[in-house]
mmCIF file of C-alpha atoms in Angstrom:
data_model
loop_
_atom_site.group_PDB
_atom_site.id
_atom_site.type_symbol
_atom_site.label_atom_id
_atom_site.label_comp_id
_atom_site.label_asym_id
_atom_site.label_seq_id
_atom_site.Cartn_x
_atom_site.Cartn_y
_atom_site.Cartn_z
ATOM 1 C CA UNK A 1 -65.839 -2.976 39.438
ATOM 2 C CA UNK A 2 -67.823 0.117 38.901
ATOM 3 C CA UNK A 3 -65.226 2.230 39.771
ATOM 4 C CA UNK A 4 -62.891 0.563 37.407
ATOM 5 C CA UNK A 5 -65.759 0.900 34.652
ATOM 6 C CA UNK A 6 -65.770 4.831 36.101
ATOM 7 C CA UNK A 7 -62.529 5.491 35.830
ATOM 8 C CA UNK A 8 -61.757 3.628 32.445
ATOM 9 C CA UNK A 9 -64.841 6.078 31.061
ATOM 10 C CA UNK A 10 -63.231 8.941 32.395
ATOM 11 C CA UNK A 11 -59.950 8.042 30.999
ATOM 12 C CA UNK A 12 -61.297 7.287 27.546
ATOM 13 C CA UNK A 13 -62.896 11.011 27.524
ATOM 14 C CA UNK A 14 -59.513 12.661 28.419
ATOM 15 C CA UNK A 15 -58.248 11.016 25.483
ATOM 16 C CA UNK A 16 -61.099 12.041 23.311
ATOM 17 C CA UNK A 17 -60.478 15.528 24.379
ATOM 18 C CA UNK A 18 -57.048 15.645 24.758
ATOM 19 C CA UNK A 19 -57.224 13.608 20.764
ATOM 20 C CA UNK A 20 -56.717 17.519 19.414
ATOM 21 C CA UNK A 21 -53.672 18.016 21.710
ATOM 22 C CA UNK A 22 -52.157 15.110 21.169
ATOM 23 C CA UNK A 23 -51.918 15.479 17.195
ATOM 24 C CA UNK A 24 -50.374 18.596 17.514
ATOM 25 C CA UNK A 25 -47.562 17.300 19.446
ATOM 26 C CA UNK A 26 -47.345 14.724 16.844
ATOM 27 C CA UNK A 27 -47.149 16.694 14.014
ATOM 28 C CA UNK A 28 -44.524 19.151 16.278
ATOM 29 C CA UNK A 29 -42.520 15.598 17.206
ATOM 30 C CA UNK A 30 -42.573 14.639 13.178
ATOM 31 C CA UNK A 31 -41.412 18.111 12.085
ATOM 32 C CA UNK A 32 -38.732 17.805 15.053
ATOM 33 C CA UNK A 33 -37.863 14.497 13.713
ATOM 34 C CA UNK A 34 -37.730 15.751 10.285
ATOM 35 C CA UNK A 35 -35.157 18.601 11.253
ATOM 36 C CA UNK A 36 -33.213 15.729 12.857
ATOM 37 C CA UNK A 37 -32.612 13.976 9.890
ATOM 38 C CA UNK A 38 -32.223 16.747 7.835
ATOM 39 C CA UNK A 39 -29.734 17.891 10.112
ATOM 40 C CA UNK A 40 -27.907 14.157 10.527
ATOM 41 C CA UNK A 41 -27.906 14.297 6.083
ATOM 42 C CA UNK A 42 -25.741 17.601 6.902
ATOM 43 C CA UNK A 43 -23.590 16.113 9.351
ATOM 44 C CA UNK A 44 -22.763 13.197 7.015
ATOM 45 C CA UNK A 45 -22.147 15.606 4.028
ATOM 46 C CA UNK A 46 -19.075 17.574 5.161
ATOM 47 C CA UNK A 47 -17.602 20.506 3.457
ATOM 48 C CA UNK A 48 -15.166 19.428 0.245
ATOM 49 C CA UNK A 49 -12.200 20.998 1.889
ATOM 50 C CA UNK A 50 -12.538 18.463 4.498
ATOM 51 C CA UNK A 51 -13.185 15.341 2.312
ATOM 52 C CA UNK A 52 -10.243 16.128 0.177
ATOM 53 C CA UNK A 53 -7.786 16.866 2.863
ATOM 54 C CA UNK A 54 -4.553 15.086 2.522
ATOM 55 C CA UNK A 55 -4.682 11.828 4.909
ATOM 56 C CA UNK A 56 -1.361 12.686 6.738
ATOM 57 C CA UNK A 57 -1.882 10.204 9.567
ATOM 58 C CA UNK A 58 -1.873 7.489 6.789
ATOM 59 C CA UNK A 59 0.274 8.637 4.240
ATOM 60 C CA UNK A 60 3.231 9.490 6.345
ATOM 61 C CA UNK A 61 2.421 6.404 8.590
ATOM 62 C CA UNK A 62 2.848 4.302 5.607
ATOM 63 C CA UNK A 63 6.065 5.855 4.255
ATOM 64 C CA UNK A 64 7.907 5.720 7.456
ATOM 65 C CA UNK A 65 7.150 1.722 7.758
ATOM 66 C CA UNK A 66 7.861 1.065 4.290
ATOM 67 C CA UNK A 67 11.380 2.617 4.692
ATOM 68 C CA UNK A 68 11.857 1.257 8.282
ATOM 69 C CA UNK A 69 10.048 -2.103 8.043
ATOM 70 C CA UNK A 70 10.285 -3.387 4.283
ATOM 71 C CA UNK A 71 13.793 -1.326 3.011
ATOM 72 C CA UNK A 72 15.474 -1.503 6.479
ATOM 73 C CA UNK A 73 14.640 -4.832 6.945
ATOM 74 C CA UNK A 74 17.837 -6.885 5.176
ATOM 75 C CA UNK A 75 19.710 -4.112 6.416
ATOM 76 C CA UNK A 76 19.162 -4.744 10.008
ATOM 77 C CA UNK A 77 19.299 -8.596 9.264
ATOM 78 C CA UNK A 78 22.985 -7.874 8.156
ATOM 79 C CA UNK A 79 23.820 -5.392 10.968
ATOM 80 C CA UNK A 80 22.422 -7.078 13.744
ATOM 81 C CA UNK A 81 25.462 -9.114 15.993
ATOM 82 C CA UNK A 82 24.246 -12.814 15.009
ATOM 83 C CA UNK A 83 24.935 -13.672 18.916
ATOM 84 C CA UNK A 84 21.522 -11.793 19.608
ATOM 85 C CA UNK A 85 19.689 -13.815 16.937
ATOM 86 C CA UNK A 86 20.975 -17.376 16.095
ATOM 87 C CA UNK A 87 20.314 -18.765 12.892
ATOM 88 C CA UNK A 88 17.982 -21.241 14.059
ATOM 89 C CA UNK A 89 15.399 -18.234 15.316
ATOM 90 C CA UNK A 90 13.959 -15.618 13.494
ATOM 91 C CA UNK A 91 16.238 -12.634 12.617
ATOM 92 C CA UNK A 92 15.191 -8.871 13.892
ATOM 93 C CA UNK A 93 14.817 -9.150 9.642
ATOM 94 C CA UNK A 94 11.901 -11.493 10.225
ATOM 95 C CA UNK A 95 10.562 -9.470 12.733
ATOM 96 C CA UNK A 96 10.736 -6.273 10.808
ATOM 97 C CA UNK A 97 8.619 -7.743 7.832
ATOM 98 C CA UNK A 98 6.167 -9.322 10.426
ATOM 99 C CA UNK A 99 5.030 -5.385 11.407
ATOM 100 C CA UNK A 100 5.343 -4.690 7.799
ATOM 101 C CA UNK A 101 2.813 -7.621 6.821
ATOM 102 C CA UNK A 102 0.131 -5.629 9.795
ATOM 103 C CA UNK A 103 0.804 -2.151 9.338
ATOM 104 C CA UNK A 104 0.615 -2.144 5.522
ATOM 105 C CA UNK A 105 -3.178 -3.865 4.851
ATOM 106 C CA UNK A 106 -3.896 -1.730 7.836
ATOM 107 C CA UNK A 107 -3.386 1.336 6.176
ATOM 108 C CA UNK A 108 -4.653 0.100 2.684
ATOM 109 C CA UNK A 109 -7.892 -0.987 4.736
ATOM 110 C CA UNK A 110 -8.207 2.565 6.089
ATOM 111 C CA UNK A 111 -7.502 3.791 2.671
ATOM 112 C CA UNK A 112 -10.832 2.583 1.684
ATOM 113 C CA UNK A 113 -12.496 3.663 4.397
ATOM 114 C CA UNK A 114 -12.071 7.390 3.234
ATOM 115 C CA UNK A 115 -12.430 6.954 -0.307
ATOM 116 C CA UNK A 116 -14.884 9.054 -2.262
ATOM 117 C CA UNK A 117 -16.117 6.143 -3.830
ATOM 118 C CA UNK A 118 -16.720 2.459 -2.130
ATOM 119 C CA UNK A 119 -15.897 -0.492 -4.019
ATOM 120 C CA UNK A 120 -16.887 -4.200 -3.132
ATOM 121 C CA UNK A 121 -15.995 -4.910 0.391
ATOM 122 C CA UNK A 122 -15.143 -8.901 -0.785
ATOM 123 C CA UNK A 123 -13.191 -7.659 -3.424
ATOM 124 C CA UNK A 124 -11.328 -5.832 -1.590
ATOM 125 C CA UNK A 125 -10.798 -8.066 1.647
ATOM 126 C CA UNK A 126 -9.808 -10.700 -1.053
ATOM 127 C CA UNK A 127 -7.085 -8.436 -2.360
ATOM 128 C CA UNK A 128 -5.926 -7.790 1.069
ATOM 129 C CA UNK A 129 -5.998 -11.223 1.791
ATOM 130 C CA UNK A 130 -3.990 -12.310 -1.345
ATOM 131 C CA UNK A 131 -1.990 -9.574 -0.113
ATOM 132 C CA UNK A 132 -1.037 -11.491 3.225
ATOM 133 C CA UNK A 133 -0.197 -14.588 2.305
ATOM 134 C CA UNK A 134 1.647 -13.255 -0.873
ATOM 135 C CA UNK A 135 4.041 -11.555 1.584
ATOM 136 C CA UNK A 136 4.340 -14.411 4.265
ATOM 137 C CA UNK A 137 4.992 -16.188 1.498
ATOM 138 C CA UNK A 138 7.689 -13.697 0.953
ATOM 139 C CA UNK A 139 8.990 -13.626 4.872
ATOM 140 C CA UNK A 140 9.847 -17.083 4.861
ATOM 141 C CA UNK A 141 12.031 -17.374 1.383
ATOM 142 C CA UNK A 142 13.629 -13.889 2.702
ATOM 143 C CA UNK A 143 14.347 -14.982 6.279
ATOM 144 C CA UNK A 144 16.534 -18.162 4.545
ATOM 145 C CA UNK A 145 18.108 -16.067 2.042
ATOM 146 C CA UNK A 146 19.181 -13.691 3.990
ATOM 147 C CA UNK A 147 20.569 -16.178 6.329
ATOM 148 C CA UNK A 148 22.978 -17.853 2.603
ATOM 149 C CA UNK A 149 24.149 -14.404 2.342
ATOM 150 C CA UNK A 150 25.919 -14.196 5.702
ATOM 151 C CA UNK A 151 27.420 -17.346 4.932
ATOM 152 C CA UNK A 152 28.420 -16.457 0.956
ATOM 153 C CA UNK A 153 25.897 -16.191 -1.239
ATOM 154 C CA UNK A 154 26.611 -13.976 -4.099
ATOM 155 C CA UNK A 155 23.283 -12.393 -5.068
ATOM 156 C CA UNK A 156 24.178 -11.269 -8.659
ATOM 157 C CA UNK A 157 24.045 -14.780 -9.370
ATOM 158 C CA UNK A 158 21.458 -17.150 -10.005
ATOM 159 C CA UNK A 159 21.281 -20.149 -7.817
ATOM 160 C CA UNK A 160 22.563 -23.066 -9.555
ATOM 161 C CA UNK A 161 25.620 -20.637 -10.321
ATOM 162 C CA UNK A 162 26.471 -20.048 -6.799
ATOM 163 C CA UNK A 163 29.729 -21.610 -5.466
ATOM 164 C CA UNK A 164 27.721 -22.387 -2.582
ATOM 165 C CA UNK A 165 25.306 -24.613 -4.332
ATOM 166 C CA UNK A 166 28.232 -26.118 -6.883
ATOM 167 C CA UNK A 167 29.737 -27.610 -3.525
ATOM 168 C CA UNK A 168 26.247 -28.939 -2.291
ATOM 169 C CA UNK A 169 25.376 -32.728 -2.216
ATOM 170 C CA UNK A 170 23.644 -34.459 -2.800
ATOM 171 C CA UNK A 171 23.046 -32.494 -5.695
ATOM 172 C CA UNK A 172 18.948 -32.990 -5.123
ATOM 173 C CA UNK A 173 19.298 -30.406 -2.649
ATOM 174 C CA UNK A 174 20.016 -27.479 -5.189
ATOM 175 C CA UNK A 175 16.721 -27.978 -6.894
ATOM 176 C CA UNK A 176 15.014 -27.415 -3.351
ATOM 177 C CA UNK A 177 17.020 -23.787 -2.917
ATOM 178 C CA UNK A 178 15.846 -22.930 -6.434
ATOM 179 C CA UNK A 179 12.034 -23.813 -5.248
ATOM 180 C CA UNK A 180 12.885 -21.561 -2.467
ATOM 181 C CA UNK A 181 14.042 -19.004 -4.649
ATOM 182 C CA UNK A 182 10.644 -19.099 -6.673
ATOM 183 C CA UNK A 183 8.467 -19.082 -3.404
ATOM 184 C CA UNK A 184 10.474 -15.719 -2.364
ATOM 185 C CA UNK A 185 11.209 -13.921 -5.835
ATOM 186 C CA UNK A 186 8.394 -14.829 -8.157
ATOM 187 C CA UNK A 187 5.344 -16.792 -6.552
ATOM 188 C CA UNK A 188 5.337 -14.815 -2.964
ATOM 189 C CA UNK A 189 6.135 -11.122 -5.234
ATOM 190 C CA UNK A 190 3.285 -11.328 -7.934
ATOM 191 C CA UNK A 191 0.631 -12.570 -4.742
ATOM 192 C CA UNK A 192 2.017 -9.368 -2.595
ATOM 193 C CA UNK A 193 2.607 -6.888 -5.191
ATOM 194 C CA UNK A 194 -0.153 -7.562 -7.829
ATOM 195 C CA UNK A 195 -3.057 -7.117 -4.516
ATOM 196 C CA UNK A 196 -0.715 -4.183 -3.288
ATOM 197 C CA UNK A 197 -1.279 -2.215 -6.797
ATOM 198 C CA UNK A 198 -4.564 -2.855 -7.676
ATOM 199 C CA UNK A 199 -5.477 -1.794 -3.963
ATOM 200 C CA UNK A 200 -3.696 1.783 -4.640
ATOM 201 C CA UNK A 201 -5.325 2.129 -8.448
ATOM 202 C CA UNK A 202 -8.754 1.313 -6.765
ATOM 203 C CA UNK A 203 -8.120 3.409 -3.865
ATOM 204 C CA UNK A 204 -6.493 6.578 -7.129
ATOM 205 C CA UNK A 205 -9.605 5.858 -8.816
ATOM 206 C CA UNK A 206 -12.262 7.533 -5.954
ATOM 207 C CA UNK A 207 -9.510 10.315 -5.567
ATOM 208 C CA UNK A 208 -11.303 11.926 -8.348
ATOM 209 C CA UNK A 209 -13.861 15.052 -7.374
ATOM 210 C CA UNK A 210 -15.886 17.640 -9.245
ATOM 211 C CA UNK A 211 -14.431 20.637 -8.647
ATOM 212 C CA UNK A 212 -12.471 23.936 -9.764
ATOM 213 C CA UNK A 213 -8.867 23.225 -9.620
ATOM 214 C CA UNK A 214 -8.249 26.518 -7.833
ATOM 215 C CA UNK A 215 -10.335 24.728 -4.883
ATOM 216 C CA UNK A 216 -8.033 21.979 -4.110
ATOM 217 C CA UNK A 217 -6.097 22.037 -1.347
ATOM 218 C CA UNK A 218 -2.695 23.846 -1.974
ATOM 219 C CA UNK A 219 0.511 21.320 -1.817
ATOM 220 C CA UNK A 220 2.953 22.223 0.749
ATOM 221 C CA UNK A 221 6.664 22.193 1.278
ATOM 222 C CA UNK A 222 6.598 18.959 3.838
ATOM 223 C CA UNK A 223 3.989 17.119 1.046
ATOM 224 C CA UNK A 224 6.681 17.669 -1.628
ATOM 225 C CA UNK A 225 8.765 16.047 0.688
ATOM 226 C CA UNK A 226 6.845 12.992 1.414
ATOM 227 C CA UNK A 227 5.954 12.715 -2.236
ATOM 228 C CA UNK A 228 9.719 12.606 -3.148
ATOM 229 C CA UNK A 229 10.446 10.518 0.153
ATOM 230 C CA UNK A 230 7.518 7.836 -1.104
ATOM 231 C CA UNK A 231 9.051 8.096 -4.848
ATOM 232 C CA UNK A 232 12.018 6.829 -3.886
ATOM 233 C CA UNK A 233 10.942 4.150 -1.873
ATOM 234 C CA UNK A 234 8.603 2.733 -4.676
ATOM 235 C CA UNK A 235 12.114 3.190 -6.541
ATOM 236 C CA UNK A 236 13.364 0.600 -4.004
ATOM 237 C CA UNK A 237 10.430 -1.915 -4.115
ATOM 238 C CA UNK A 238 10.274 -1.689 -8.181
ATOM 239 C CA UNK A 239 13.704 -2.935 -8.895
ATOM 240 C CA UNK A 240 14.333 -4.880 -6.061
ATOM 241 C CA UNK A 241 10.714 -6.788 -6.191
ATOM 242 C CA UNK A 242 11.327 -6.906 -9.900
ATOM 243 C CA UNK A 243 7.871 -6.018 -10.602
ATOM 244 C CA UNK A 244 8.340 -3.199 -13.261
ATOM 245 C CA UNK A 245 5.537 -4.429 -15.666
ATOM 246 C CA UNK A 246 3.408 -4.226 -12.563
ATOM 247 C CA UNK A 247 3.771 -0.983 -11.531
ATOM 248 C CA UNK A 248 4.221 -0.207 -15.116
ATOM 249 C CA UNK A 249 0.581 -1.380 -15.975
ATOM 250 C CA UNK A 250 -0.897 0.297 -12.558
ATOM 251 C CA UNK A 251 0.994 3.440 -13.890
ATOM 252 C CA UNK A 252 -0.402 3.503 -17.559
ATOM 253 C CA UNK A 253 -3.838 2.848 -15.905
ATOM 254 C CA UNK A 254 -3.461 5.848 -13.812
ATOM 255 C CA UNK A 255 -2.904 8.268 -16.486
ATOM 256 C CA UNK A 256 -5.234 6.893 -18.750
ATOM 257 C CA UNK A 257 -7.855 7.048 -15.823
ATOM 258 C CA UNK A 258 -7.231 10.428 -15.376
ATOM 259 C CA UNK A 259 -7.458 11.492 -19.229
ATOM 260 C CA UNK A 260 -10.674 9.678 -18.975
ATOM 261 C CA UNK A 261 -12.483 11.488 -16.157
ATOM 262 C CA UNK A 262 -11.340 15.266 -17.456
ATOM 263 C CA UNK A 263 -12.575 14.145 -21.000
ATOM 264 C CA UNK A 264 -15.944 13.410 -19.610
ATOM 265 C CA UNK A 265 -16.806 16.082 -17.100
ATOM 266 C CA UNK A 266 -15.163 18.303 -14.850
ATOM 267 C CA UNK A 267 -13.500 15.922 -12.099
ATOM 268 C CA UNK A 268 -10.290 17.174 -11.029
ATOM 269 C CA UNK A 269 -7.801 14.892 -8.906
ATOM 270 C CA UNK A 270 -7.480 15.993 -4.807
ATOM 271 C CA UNK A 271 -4.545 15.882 -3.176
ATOM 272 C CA UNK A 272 -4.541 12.698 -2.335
ATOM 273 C CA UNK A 273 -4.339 11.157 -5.756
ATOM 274 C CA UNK A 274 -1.817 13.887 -6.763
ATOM 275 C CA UNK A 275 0.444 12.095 -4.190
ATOM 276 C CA UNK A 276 0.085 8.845 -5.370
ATOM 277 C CA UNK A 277 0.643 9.716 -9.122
ATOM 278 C CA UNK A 278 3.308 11.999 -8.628
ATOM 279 C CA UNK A 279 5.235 9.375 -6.900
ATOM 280 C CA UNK A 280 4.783 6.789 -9.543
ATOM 281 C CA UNK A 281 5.925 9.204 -11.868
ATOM 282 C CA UNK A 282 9.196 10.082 -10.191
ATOM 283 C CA UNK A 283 9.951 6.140 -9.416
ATOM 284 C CA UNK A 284 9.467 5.994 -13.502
ATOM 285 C CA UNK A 285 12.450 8.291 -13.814
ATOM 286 C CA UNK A 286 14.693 6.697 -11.329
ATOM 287 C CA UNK A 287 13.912 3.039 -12.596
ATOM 288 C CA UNK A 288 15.419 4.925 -15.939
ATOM 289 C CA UNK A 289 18.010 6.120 -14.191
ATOM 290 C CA UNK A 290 19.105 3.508 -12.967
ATOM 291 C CA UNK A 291 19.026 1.203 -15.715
ATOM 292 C CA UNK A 292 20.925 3.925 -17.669
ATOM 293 C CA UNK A 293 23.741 3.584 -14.870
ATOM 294 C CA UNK A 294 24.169 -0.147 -15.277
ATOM 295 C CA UNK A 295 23.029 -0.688 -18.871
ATOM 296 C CA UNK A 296 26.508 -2.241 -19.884
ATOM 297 C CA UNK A 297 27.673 -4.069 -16.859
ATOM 298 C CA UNK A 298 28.567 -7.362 -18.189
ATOM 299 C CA UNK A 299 28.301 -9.261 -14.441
ATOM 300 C CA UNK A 300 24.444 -7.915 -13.898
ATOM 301 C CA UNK A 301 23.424 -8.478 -17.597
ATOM 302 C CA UNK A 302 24.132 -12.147 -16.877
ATOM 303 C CA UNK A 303 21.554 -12.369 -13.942
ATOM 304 C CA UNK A 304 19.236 -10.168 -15.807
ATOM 305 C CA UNK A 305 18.884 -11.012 -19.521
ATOM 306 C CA UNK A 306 16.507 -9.728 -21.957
ATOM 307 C CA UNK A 307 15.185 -6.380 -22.922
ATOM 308 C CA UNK A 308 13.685 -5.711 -19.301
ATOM 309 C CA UNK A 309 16.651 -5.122 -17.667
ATOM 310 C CA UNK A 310 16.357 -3.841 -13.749
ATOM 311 C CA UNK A 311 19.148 -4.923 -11.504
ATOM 312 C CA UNK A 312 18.414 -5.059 -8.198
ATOM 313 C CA UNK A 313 19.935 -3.125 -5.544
ATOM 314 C CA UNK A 314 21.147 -5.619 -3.096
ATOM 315 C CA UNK A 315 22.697 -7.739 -6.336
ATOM 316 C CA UNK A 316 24.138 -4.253 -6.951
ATOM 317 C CA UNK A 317 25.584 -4.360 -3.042
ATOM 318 C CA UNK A 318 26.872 -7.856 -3.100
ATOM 319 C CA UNK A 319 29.058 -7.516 -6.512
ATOM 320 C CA UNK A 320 30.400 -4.191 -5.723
ATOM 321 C CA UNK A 321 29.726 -2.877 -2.355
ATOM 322 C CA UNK A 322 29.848 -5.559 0.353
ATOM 323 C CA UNK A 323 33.002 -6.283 1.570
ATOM 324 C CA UNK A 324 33.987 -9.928 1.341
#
């Protein structure tokens, strides 16, 4: 016990004289720690160049599905041999806008991720979410209409006009195609599209930095490309979604964002946002375009009434392309 009373003493007077040794190598280990997270601050706050870098993984990974999955999809429905998917199973169609219902929140989730400025997560995961079931919505009313069109459906007319559903008893059964028809055109497009838009204006919105416009990143040859590529595609999914006062609003909002920001400092949009806006503003002049094209045709103005006129494409296909 004496010993252990020994040694304890003798240990308590190292400490004592070791007390002045031992704050200097706490006072090195706090300014080492304080380098550390000075350091880890730089780390996290990487060069401009870098944060305003065009997000080519995303953007071009995004394009290529939306042409593939969402504007090839009917088109491999219809081109498919019907042997290799019987009407009773889902059509390579249906399995087109099943990748298309992953790969596109995907890509909008990543979006945010690299944002400059970070919005509510539950807003957004609610947007994504409306975004989902908006276009499942849509994957079931497309997988049946798809499958009326093979058999004679005439897409430039409405549903009770169809000869199809003229012939149909009992005549209860029309009113159920015409629910169908509001699932897939109206109900399952505003809950995929209206998400879909607000998640690009929020993502346009934190595309906005303070900086010289000779400092952004220059545009290239193959961006012009995708922009155009992308602009013609939204092209596609305005008119054939029929969701021009949509895009229309999301468009408005856009510009008017941007006069907003340069009127009140000195944020200038990256390259990023330039993409975005300059393909809404070239699907603005093909939606004109195209209405220009068809503004008298007397079949499509019967489908389409009103001032808002947009045909769609594939109504477009069926009256004058397909061959019966």
């Amino acid at each position: 016990m004496a010993t252990s009373i020994g040694n304890k003493v003798r240990r308590r007077g190292r400490n004592d004289e070791d007390l002045e040794g031992l704050m200097i190598e706490d006072a090195r280990e706090s300014d080492t720690s304080y380098d550390d997270a000075k350091l880890s601050d730089a780390r996290d706050i990487k060069p401009r160049r870098s944060l305003e870098s065009f997000h080519w993984d995303l953007w071009l990974l995004m394009t290529l599905q939306n042409w593939i999955f969402d504007f090839g999809r009917p088109i491999a429905a219809l081109m498919i041999p019907e042997e290799l998917f019987p009407m009773h199973l889902p059509s390579v169609g249906d399995y087109f806008h099943m990748m298309y219902n992953l790969i596109t929140p995907f890509c909008i989730l990543k979006l945010f991720e690299r944002s400059h400025t970070k919005t509510s997560s539950t807003f957004r995961n609610i947007c994504v979410i409306i975004f989902v079931m908006g276009a499942s919505i849509h994957l079931v009313g497309d997988s049946v209409n798809h499958r009326l069109v093979k058999l004679g459906y005439k897409l430039h007319l409405s549903v009770r006009d169809n000869p199809m559903m003229q012939s149909l008893q009992p005549r209860g059964l029309v009113e159920s195609f015409v629910l169908l028809y509001n699932y897939d055109e109206i109900i399952g497009h505003l809950m995929w599209y209206i998400p879909f838009f607000l998640c690009l204006f929020l993502y346009y919105i934190g595309c906005f930095l303070n900086y010289q416009p000779h400092e952004r990143v220059r545009t290239t040859f193959s961006w012009w490309i995708l922009t155009i590529v992308s602009g013609i595609y939204y092209w596609y999914l305005v008119t054939e979604g029929q969701i021009f006062t949509v895009y229309f609003i999301t468009f408005v909002f856009m510009l008017g964002y941007m006069v907003y920001k340069k009127s009140t400092g000195n944020s200038q949009l990256d390259i990023n946002g330039l993409f975005l806006l300059y393909s809404f503003a070239l699907t603005l002049v093909l939606v004109l375009l195209w209405v220009m094209y068809l503004w008298n045709d007397e079949a499509l103005r019967t489908k389409y009434p009103g001032l808002l006129y947009i045909p769609e494409p594939w109504s477009y296909y069926t009256l004058y392309l397909r061959q019966n």
